[in-house]
Coordinates of C-alpha atoms and ligand atoms in Angstrom, one line a residue:
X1 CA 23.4 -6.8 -25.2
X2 CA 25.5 -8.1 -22.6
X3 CA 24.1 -11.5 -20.5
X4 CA 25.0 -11.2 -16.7
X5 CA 25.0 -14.3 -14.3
X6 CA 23.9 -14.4 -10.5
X7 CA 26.7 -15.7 -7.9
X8 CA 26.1 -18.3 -6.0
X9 CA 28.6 -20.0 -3.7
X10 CA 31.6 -18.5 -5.1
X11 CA 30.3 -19.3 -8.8
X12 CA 28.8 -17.1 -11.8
X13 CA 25.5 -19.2 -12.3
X14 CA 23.2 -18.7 -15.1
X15 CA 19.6 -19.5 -15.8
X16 CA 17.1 -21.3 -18.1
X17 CA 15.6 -17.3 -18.8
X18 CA 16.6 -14.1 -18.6
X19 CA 14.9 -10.5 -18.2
X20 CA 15.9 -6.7 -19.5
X21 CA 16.7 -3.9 -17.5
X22 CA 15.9 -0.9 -19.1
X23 CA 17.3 2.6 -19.2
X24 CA 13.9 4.9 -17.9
X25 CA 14.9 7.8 -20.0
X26 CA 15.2 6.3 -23.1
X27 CA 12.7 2.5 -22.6
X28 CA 15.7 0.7 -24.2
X29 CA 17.3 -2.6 -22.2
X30 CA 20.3 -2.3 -21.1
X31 CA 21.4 -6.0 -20.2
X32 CA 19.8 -9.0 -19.5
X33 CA 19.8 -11.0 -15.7
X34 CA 19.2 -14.6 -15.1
X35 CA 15.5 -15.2 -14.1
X36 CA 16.4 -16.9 -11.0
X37 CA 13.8 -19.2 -8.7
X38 CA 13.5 -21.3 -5.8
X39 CA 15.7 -23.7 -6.6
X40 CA 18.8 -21.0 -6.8
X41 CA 17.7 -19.7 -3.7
X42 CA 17.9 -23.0 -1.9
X43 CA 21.4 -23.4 -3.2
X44 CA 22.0 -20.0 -2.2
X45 CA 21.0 -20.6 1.8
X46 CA 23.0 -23.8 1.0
X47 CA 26.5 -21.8 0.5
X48 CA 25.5 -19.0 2.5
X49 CA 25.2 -21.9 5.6
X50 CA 28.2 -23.3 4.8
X51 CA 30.2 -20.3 4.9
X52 CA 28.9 -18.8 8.4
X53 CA 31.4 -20.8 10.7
X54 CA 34.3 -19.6 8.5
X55 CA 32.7 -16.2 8.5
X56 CA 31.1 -15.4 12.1
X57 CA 35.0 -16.7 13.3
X58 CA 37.2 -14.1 11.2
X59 CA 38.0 -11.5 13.8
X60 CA 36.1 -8.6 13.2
X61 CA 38.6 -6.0 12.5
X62 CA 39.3 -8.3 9.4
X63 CA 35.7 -8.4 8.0
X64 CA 36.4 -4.4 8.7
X65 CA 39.6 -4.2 6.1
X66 CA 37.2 -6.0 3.5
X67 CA 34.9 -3.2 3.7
X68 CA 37.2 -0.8 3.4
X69 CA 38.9 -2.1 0.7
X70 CA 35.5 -2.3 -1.0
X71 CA 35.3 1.3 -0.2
X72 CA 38.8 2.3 -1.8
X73 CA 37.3 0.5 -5.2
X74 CA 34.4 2.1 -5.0
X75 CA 35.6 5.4 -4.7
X76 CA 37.9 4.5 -7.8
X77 CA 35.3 3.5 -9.4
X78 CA 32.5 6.3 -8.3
X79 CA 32.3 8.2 -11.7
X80 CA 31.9 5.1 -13.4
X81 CA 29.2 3.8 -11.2
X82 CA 27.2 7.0 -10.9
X83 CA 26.7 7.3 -14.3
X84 CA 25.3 3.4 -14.4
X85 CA 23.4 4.8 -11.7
X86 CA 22.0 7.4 -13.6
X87 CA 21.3 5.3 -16.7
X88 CA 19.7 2.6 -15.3
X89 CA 17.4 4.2 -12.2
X90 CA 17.3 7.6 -13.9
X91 CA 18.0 10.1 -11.3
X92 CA 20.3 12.3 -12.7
X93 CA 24.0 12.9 -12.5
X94 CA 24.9 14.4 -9.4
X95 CA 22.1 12.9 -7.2
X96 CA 23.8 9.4 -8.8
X97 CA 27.4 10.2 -7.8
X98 CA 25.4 10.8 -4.3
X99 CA 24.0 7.5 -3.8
X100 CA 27.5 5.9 -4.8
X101 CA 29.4 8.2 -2.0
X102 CA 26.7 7.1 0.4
X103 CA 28.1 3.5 -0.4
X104 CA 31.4 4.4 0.1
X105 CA 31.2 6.3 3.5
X106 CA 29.1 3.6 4.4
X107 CA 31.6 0.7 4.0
X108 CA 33.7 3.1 5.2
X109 CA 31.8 3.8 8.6
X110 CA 31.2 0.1 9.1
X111 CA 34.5 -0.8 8.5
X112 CA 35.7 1.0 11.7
X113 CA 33.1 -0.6 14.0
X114 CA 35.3 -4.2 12.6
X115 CA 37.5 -2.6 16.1
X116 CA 34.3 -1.7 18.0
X117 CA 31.2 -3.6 17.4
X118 CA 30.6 -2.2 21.5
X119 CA 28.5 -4.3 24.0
X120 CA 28.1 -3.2 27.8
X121 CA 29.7 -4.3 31.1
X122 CA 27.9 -4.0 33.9
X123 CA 26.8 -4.5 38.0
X124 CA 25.8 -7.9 39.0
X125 CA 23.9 -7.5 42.0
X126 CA 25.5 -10.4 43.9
X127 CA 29.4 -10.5 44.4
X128 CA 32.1 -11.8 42.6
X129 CA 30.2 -11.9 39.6
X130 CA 30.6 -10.0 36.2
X131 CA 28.0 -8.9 33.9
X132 CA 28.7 -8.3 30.3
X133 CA 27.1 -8.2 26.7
X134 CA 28.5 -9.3 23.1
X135 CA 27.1 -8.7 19.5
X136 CA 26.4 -12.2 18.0
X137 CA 26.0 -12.3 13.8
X138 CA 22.1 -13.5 13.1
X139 CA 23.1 -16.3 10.9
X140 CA 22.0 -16.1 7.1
X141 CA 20.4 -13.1 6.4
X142 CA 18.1 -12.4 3.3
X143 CA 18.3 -8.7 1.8
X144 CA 15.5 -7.2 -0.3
X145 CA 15.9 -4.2 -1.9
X146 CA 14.4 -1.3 -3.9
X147 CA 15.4 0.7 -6.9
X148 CA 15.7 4.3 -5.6
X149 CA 19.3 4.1 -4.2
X150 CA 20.5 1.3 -6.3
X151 CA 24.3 1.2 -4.5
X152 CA 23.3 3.1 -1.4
X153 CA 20.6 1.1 0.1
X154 CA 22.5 -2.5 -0.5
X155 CA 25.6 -0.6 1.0
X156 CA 23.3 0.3 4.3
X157 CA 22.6 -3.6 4.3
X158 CA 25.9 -5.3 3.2
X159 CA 28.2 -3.2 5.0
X160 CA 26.9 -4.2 8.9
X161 CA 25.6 -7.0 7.4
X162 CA 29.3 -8.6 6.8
X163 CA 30.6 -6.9 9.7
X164 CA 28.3 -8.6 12.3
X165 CA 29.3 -11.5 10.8
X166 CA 26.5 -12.6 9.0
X167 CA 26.7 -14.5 5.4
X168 CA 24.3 -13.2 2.9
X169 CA 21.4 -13.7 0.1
X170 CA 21.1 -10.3 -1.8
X171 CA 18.2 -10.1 -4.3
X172 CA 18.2 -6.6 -5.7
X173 CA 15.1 -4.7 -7.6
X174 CA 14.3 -6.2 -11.0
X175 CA 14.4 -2.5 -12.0
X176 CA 18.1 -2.3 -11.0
X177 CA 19.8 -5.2 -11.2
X178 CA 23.2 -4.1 -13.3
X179 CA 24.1 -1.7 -10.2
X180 CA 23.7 -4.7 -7.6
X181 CA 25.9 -6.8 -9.8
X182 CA 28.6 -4.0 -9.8
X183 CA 28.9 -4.0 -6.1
X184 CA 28.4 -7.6 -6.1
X185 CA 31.8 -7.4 -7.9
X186 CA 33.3 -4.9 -5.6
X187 CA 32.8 -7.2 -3.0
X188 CA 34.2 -10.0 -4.5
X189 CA 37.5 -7.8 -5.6
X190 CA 37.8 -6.5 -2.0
X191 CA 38.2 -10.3 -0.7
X192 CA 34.4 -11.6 0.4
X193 CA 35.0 -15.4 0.4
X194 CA 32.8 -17.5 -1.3
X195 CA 29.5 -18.1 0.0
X196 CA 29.5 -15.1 2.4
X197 CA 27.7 -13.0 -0.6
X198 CA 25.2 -14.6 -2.6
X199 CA 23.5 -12.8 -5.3
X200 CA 20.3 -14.0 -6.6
X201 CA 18.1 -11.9 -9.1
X202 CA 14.8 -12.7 -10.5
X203 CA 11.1 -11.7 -9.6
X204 CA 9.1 -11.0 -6.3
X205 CA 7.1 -13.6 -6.6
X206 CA 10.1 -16.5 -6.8
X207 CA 13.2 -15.4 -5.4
X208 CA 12.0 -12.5 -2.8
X209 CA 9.2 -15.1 -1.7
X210 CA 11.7 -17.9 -1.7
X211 CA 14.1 -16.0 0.7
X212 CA 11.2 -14.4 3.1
X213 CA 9.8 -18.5 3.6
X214 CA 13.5 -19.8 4.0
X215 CA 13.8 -22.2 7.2
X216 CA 17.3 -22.0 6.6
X217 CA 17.7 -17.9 6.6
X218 CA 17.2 -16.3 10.0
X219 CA 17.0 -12.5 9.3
X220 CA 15.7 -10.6 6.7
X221 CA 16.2 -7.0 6.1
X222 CA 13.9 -5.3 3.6
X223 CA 13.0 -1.4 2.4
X224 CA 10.5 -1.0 0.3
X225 CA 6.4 -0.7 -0.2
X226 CA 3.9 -0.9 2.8
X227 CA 2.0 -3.7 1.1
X228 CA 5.3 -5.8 0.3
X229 CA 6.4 -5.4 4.3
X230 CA 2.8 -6.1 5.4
X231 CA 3.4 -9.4 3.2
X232 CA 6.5 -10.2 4.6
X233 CA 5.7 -9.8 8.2
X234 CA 2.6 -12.1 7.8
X235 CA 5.1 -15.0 6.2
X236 CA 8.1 -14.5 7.1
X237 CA 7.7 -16.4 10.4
X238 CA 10.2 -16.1 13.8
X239 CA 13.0 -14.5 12.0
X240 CA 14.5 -11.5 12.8
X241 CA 12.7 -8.9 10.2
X242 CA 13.8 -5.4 9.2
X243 CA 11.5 -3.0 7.6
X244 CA 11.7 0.4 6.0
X245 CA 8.5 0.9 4.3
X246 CA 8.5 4.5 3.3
X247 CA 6.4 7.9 4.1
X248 CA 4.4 11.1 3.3
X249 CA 6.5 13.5 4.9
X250 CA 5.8 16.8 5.8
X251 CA 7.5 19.9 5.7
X252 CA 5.5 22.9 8.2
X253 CA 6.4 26.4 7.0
X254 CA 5.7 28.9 9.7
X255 CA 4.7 32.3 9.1
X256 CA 8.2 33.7 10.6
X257 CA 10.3 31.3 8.1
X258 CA 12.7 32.5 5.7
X259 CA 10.6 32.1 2.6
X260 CA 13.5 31.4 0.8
X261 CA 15.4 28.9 2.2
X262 CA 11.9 27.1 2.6
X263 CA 11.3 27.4 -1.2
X264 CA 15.2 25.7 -2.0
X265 CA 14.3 23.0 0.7
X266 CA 10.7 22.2 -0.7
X267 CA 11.8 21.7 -4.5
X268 CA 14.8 19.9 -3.1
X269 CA 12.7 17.7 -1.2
X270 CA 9.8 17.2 -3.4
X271 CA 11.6 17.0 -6.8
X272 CA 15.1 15.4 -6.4
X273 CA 15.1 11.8 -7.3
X274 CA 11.8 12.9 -9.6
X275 CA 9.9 12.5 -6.2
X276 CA 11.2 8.4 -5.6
X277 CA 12.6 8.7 -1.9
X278 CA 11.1 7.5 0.7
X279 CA 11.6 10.7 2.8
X280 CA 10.5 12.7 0.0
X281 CA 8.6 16.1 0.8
X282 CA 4.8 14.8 -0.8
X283 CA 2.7 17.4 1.8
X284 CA 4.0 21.1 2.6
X285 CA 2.0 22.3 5.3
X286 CA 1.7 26.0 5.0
X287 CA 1.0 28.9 7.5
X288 CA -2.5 30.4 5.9
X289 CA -0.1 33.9 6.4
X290 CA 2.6 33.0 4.1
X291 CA 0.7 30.5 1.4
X292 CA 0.1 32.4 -1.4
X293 CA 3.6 34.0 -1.5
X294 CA 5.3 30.6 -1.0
X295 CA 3.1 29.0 -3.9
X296 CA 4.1 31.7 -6.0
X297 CA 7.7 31.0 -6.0
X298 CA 7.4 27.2 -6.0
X299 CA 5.2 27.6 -9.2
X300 CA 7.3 29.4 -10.7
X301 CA 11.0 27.4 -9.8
X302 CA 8.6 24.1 -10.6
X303 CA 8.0 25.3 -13.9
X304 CA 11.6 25.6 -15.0
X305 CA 13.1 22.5 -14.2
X306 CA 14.2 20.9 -16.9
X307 CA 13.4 17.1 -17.4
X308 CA 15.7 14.8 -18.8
X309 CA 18.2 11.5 -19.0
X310 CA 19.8 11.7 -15.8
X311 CA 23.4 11.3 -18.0
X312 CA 22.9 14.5 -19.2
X313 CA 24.4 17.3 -17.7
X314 CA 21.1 20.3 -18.5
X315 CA 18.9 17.6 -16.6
X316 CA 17.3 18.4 -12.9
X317 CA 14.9 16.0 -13.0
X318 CA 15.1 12.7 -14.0
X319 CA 13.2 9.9 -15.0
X320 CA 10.3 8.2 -13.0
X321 CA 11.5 4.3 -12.7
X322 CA 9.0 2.7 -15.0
X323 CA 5.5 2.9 -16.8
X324 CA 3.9 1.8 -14.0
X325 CA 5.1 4.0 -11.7
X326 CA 4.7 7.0 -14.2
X327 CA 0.8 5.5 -15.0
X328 CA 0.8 5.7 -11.0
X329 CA 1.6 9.1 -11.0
X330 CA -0.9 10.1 -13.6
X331 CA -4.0 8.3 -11.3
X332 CA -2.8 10.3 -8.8
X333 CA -3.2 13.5 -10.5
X334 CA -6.7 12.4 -11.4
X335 CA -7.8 11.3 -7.9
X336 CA -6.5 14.5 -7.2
X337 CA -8.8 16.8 -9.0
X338 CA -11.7 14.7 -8.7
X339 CA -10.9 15.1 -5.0
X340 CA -11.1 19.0 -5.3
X341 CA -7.6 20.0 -5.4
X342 CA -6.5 22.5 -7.3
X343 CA -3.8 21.6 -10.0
X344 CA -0.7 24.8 -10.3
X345 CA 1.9 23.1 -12.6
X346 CA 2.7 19.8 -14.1
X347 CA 0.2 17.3 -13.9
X348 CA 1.2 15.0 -17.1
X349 CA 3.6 13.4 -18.8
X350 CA 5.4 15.7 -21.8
X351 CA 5.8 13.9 -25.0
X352 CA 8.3 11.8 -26.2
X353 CA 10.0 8.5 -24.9
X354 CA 10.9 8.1 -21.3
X355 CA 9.2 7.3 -17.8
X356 CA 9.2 11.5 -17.2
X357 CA 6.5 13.1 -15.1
X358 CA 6.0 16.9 -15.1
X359 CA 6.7 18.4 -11.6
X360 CA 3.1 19.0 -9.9
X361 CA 1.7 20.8 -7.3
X362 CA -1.6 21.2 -5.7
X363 CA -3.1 24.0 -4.0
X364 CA -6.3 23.6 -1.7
X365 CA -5.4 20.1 -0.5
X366 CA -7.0 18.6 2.8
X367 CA -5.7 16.3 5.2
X368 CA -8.3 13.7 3.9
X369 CA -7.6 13.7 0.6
X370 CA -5.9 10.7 -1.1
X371 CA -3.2 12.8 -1.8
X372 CA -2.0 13.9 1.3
X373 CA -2.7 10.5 2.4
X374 CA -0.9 7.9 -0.1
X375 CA 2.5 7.5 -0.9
X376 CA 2.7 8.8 -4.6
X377 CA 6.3 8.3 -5.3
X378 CA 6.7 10.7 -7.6
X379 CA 6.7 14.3 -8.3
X380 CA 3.9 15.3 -6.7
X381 CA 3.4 17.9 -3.8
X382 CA 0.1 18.4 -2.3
X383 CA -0.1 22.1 0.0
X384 CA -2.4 22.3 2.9
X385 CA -3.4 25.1 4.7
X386 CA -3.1 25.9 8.9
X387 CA -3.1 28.7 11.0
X388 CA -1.6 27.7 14.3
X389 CA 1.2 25.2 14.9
X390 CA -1.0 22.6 17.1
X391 CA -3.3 22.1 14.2
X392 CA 0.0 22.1 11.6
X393 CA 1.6 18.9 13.8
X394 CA -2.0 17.5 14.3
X395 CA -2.2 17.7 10.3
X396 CA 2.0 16.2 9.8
X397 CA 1.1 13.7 12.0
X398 CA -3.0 12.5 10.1
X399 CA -0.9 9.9 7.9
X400 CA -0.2 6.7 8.5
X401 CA 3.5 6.9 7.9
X402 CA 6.0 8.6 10.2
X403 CA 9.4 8.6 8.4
X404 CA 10.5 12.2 7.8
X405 CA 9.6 15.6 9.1
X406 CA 10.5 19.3 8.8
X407 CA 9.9 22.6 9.9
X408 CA 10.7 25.9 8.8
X409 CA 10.5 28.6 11.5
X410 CA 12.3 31.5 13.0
X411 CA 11.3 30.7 16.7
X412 CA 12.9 28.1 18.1
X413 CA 10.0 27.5 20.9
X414 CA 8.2 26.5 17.6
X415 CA 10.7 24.1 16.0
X416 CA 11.1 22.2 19.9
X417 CA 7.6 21.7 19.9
X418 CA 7.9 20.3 16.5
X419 CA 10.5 18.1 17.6
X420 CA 8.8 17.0 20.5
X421 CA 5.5 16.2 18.8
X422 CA 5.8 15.1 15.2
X423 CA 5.2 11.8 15.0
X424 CA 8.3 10.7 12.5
X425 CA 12.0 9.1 12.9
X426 CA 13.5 12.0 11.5
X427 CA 12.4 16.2 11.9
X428 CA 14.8 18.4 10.3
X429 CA 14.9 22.2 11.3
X430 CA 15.1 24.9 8.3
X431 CA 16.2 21.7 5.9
X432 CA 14.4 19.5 3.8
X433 CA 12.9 16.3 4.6
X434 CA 16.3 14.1 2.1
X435 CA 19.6 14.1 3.6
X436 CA 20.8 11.7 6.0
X437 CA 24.1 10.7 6.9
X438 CA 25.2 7.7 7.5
X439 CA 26.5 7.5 10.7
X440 CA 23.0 8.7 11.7
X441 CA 20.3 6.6 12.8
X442 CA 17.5 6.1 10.0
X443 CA 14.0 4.5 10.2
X444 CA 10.8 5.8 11.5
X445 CA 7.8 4.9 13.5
X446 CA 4.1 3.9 12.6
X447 CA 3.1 2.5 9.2
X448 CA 7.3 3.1 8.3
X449 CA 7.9 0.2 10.2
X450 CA 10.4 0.7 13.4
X451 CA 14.0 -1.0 11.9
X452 CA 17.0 1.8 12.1
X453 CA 19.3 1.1 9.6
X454 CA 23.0 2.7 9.4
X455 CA 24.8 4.4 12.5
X456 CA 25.7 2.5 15.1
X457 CA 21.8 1.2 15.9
X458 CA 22.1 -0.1 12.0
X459 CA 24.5 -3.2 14.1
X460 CA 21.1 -4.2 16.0
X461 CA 19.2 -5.0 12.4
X462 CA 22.3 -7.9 12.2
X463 CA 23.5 -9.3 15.5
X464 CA 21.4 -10.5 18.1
X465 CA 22.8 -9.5 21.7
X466 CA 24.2 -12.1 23.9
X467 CA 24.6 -11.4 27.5
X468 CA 27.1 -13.2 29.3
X469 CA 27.2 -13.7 33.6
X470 CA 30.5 -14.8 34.7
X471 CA 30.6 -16.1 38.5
X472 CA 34.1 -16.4 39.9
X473 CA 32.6 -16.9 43.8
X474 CA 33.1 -20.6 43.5
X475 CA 29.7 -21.6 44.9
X476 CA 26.2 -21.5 44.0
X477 CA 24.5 -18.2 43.9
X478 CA 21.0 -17.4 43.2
X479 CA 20.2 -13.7 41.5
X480 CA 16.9 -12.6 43.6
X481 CA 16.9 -14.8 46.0
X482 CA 20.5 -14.5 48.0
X483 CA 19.9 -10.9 48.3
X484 CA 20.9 -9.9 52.0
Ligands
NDP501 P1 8.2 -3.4 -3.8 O1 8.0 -3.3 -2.3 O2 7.2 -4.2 -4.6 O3 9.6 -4.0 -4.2 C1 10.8 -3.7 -3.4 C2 11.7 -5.0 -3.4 O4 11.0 -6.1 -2.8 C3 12.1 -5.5 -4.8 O5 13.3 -6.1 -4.7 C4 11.0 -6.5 -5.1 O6 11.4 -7.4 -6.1 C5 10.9 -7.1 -3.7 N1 9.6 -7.8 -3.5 C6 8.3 -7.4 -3.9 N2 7.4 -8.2 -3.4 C7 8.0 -9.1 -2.6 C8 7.6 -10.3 -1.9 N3 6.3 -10.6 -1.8 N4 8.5 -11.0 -1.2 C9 9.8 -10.7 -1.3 N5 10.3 -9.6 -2.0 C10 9.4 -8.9 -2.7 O7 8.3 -1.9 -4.4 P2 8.2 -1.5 -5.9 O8 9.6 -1.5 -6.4 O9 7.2 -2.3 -6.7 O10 7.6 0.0 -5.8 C11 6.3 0.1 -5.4 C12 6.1 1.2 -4.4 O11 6.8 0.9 -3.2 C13 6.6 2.6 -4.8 O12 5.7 3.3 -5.6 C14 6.8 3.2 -3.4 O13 5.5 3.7 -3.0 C15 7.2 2.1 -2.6 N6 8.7 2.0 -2.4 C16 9.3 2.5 -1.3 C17 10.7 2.5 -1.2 C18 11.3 3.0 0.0 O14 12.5 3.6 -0.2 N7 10.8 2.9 1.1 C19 11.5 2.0 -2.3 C20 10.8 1.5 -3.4 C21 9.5 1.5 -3.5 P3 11.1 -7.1 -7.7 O15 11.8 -5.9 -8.0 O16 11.6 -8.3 -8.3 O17 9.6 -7.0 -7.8

């Protein structure tokens, strides 16, 4: 099995131990990654300090061609990567050549803002004076990522990430190392210098705390668990932090919906990525009218998706990432029906090897139940009952998380007042809660944290903005005091 290194300053850099990343479907390691610590992280900051000046200076539509060149490999290579993807997260096939084209168009929308990167002039309100802001890169940053979008999620850091101006420590998911690594490589092929892309791997508990104590890294950007960001927050100190934490989003079918489309959107939502996004569907909340018609159909769709690697081509559902999250899962069920839902499909684990989970769905859930509460992060739907659209919204927004939204209506006075009053980053209309683009804004409020990561308020994550007063009167002049 093939040994990778971490890069460090330019350098392949090995390490006294190493761990396995393992293919989900099957429980077999793939390769092996350096167990990195403290000390790697140090020399890291180290390279990633010295490179800034070199780095911050390079005119920006430069950084741009790198990213676009990174792009251009990428889409070369996106057949090959997608099915690393799918091997070594699990989702399956064309949900993994997905997450690699969100890579691509994101290098590729950052690249552009290399000849944009926009601040404001404006009005000074005494004379001969001119107002203006620039974008200024935060220094070193620190990026922490999760498993779930193995290429796309380091893309939505890297890529503004480099094009601020920033130099960088990337510490991917233990779970996915192999497909950080690749675009690790990518990088390095498109022309990163040395030092401006550090790439340590190893666990939480070393390297990510490491990088979050740093004195010498000034931002950190970060998606993944509520508990990990509440950590970081606490310890991180006066840097700049960046947080996507995740979600129990809702979708609200009305009674006037199309019943179809809702049914697509819901198994879409709730089952793609076996359930592991953070804007899966987890809670359909369902007009009282419409309930036991819509059930019907999901029960029966649920029931014949076919689990499987997410390499092979009769697969819709993948993989969940490892046996913890698939033990996870199971608890859930439990808590569940000791809660007093009522269990449709799924529910277990079939036989066999693999991290799979049955699709599940529960009828007779309440807004109090664990369930509809928790972030399962798997394939797990809970339904909940309303009757009129305050107490629908009132219900979408009893969770602490506000990520993701959707509602499925005919009216459109309904879906305004949905948009108006869910508390969440995102509301879809008549679509699911998944699929954002890139040169949208993404991030959500409450217990989500507040960070917006890609479109053009993903630059504000990685510069810091600089305003600049420029007084050509040739005297003194004092803002709010010579004001007549
Ligand atoms: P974590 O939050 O534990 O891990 C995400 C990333 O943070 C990984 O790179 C991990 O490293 C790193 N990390 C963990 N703890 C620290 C720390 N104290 N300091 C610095 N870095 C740290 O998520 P998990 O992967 O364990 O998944 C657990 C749950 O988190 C899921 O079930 C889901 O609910 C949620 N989640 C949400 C995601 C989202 O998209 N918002 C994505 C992934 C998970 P390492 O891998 O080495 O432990």
């Amino acid at each position: 099995m093939a040994a990778y290194k971490m890069y460090i300053g330019g350098e392949w850099v090995g390490a006294d131990s190493y761990f396995d990343t393992i293919d989900p479907a099957t429980e077999k390691a793939i390769a092996r990654f350096p167990l990195g610590d403290r000390k790697h992280v140090d020399m890291a900051a180290g390279a990633a300090k010295d490179a800034l000046p070199g780095w911050s200076r390079t005119p920006p539509p430069k950084r741009g061609l790198i990213l676009q060149k990174a792009a251009d490999i990428l889409r070369i290579e996106k057949e090959r990567l997608g099915r690393l993807v799918a091997t070594e997260m699990g989702k399956v096939l064309p949900e993994a050549l997905g997450d690699v084209q969100e890579a691509i168009d994101t290098f590729e929308y950052f690249a552009g803002e290399g000849r944009r990167l926009y601040g404001h002039t404006t009005t000074s309100e005494l004379k001969d004076k001119f107002c203006m802001t620039i974008r200024r890169p935060v220094g070193v940053v620190g990026l922490i990522t999760p498993w779930n979008f193995p290429t796309a999620i380091p893309a939505w850091k890297l890529a503004p990430a480099l094009v601020c101006g920033n130099t960088v420590i990337f510490k991917p998911s233990s779970d996915t190392p192999l497909c950080a690594y690749e675009m690790v490589k990518v990088l390095i092929k498109a022309g990163v210098p040395p030092g401006v892309v550090n790439f340590v791997t190893g666990p939480a508990s070393s390297v990510g705390e490491a990088i979050v104590k740093h004195p010498e890294i000034e931002g950190l950007s970060f998606t993944g668990s509520k508990a990990t960001g509440e950590w970081i927050t606490k310890n991180a100190g006066l840097k700049k932090v960046g947080l996507e934490l995740g979600g129990k989003n809702p979708i609200i079918v009305m009674d006037d919906a199309r019943l179809d489309l809702a049914v697509d959107g819901i198994l879409w939502g709730a089952f793609g990525t076996t359930g592991q996004r953070c804007t899966a569907t987890s809670r359909v909340i369902a007009h009282q009218k419409i309930k036991p018609r819509l059930l019907s159909a999901l029960v029966t769709r649920a029931r014949m998706l076919r689990l499987g690697p997410g390499v092979q081509k009769t697969s819709d559902v993948g993989p969940l990432i490892n046996k913890a999250a698939q033990e996870k899962t199971g608890k859930y069920v439990g808590i569940g029906i000791n809660e007093g839902a009522k269990l449709l499909c799924g529910g277990n684990k079939p036989a066999g090897r693999g991290f799979f989970f049955k699709p599940t769905i529960f009828d007779d859930v309440s807004p109090d139940m664990r369930i509809a509460r928790e972030e399962i992060f798997g394939p797990v739907l809970s339904v909940i009952g309303f009757d009129t659209l305050d107490e629908a919204i009132d219900i979408a927004n009893s969770v602490e998380y506000g990520l993701s939204s959707s509602i499925y209506t005919g009216d459109i006075g309904s879906a305004f007042r949905a948009i108006e009053r869910i508390e969440s980053g995102i509301t879809y209309i008549n679509s699911s809660t998944i699929g954002a683009e890139v040169h949208l804004p993404f991030g959500g409020v409450k217990g989500t944290g507040h960070t917006r990561e890609a479109g053009i308020h993903g630059l504000d994550e990685f510069s810091n903005i600089k305003t600049i007063y420029i007084d050509y009167s040739g005297k003194l002049q004092k803002a709010q005091i010579d004001v007549d």
